[in-house]
XYZ file of C-alpha atoms in Angstrom:
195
model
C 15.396 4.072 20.885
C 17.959 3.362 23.478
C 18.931 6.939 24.015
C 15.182 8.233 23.503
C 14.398 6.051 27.106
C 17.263 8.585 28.455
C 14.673 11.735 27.732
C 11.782 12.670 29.474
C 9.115 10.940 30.910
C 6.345 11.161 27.562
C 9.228 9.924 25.177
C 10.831 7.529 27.913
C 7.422 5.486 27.618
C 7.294 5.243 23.848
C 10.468 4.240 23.435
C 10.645 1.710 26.322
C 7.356 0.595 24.237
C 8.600 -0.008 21.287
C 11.536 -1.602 22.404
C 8.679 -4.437 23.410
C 7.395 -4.287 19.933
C 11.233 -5.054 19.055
C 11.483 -7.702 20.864
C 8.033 -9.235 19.927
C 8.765 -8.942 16.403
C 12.084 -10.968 16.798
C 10.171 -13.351 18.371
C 8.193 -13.381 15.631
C 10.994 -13.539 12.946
C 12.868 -15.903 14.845
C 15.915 -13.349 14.643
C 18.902 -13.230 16.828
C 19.347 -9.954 18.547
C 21.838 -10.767 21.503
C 23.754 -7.212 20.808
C 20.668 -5.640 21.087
C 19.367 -7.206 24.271
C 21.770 -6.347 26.898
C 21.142 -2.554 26.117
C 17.392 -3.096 25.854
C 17.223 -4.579 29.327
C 19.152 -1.672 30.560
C 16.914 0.849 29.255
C 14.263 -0.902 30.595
C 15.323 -1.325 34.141
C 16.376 2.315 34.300
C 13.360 3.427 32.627
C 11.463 1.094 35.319
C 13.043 2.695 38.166
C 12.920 6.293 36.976
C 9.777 6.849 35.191
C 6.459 7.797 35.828
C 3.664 5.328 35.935
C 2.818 4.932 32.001
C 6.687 4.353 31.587
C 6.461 1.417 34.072
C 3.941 -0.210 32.398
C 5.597 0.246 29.357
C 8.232 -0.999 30.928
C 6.547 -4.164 31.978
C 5.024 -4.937 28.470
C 8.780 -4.588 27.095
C 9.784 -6.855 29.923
C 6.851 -9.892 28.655
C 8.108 -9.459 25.299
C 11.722 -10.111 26.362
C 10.547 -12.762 28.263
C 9.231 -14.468 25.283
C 12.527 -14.359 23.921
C 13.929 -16.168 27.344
C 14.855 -19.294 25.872
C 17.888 -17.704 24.085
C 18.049 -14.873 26.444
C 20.734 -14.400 28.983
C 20.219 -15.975 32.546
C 21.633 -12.947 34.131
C 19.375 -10.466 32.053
C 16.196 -12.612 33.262
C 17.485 -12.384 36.734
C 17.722 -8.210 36.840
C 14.526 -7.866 35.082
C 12.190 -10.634 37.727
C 14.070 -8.610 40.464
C 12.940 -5.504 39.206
C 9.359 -6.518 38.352
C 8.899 -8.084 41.140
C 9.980 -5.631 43.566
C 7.974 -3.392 41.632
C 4.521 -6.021 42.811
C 5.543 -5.081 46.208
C 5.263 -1.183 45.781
C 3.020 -0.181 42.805
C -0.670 0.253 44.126
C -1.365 1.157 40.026
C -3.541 -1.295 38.482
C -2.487 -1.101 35.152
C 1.197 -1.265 36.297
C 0.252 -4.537 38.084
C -1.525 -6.028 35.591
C 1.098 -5.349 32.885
C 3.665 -7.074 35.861
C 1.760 -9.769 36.075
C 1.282 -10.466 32.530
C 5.168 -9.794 31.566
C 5.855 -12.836 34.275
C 3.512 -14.648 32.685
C 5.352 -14.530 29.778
C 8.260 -16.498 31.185
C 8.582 -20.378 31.456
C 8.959 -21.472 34.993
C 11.463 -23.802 33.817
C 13.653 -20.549 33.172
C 13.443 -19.238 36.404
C 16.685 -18.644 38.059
C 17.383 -20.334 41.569
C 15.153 -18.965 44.141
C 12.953 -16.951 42.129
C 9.861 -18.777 42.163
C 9.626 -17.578 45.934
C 10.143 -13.918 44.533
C 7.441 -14.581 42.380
C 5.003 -15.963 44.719
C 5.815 -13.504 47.504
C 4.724 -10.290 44.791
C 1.550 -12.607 44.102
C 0.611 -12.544 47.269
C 1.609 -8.680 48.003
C -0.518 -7.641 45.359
C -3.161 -10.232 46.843
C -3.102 -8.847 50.019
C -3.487 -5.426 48.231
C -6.522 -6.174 46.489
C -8.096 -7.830 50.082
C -7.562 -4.764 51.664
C -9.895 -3.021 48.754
C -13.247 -1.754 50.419
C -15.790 -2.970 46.974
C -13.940 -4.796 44.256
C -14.371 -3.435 40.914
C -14.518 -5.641 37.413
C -10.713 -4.451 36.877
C -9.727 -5.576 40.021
C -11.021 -8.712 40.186
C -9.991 -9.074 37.204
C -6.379 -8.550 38.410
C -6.907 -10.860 41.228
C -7.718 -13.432 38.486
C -4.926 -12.662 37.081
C -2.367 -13.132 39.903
C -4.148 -16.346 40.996
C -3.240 -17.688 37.927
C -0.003 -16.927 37.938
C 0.453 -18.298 41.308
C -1.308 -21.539 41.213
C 1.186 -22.446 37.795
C 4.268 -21.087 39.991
C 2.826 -23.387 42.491
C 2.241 -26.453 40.570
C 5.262 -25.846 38.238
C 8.064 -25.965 40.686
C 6.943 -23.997 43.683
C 5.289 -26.816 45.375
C 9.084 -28.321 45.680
C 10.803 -25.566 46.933
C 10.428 -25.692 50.970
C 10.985 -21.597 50.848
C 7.587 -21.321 48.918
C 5.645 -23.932 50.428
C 6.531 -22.441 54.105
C 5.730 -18.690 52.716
C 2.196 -20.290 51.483
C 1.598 -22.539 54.372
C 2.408 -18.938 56.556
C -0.617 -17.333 54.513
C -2.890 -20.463 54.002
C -5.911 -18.692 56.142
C -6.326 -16.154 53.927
C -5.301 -17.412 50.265
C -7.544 -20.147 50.798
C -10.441 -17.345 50.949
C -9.334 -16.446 47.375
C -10.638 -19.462 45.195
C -11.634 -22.980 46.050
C -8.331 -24.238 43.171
C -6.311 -21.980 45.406
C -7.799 -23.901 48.702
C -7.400 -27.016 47.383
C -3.781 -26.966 46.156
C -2.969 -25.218 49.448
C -4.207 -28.596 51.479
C -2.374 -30.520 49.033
C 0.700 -29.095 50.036
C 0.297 -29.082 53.411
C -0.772 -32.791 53.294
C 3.012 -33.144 51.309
């Protein structure tokens, strides 16, 4: 697998793929795979940067499954792959690719967030938030994805976010808007600025 996410771009996405469907079925198992892991996360970073849009998605689903696998995992390897996800929120304009971000992040307990990158988080939220505001008509999948990353950032928010002063100022500095996006969303951004 590792040296099929070398090849090209139709065989870099299955194999990125199934190195997800690895990691899920460890997870499942309960099995120890730390040799295994480092190489994975390589793969999938390269594959990320290098590959076409199915591989990135592919990429992203391996990335939720190897976040599910965080509590044992590395606090280095989560670091390289919420860089890489995340900068990848601030560039994609692909749905699917955003979705399958969102939901690999998801995946990972805030508690196991490295210093500093609930603001990472939060700022890709938003990104892909402003992204979907600047949509002429909303369609089912995107609101669906703005769902999505509302979620995500109200549970970044309440789980730790609302005590880092990075955060807070970032979603004080784009209350007018976000509080357009759901009345939970309006309410926990008064909270904070009551705080």
């Amino acid at each position: 697998t590792m040296r099929l996410a070398e090849c090209n771009d139709k065989i870099k996405c299955n194999a990125v793929r199934c190195i997800g469907y690895i990691f899920d079925l460890c997870a499942t198992l309960e099995t120890d795979i730390k040799g295994f892991t480092g190489q994975a996360v390589d793969c999938i970073l390269t594959a990320l940067r290098r590959g076409n849009t199915k591989s990135q998605w592919n990429c992203c689903y391996a990335a939720g499954s190897f976040f599910k696998l965080s509590v044992s995992a590395d606090a280095e390897l989560i670091s390289r792959i919420l860089t890489s996800v995340t900068s990848l929120m601030k560039s994609s304009v692909n749905y699917k690719v955003l979705s399958h971000a969102i939901s690999a992040l998801s995946q990972l307990e805030r508690s196991l967030y490295p210093p500093g990158r609930v603001f990472d988080v939060c700022d890709s939220l938003i990104q892909v938030l402003l992204l979907l505001g600047r949509q002429k008509a909303s369609s089912v999948k995107e609101e669906d994805l703005k769902e999505l990353a509302t979620q995500l950032l109200m549970a970044c928010i309440e789980e730790g976010g609302k005590d880092d002063g990075k955060v807070v100022e970032l979603l004080v500095s784009e209350k007018d808007w976000l509080c357009t996006i759901s009345e939970e969303v309006s309410g926990c951004l008064k909270r904070l600025e009551g705080n």
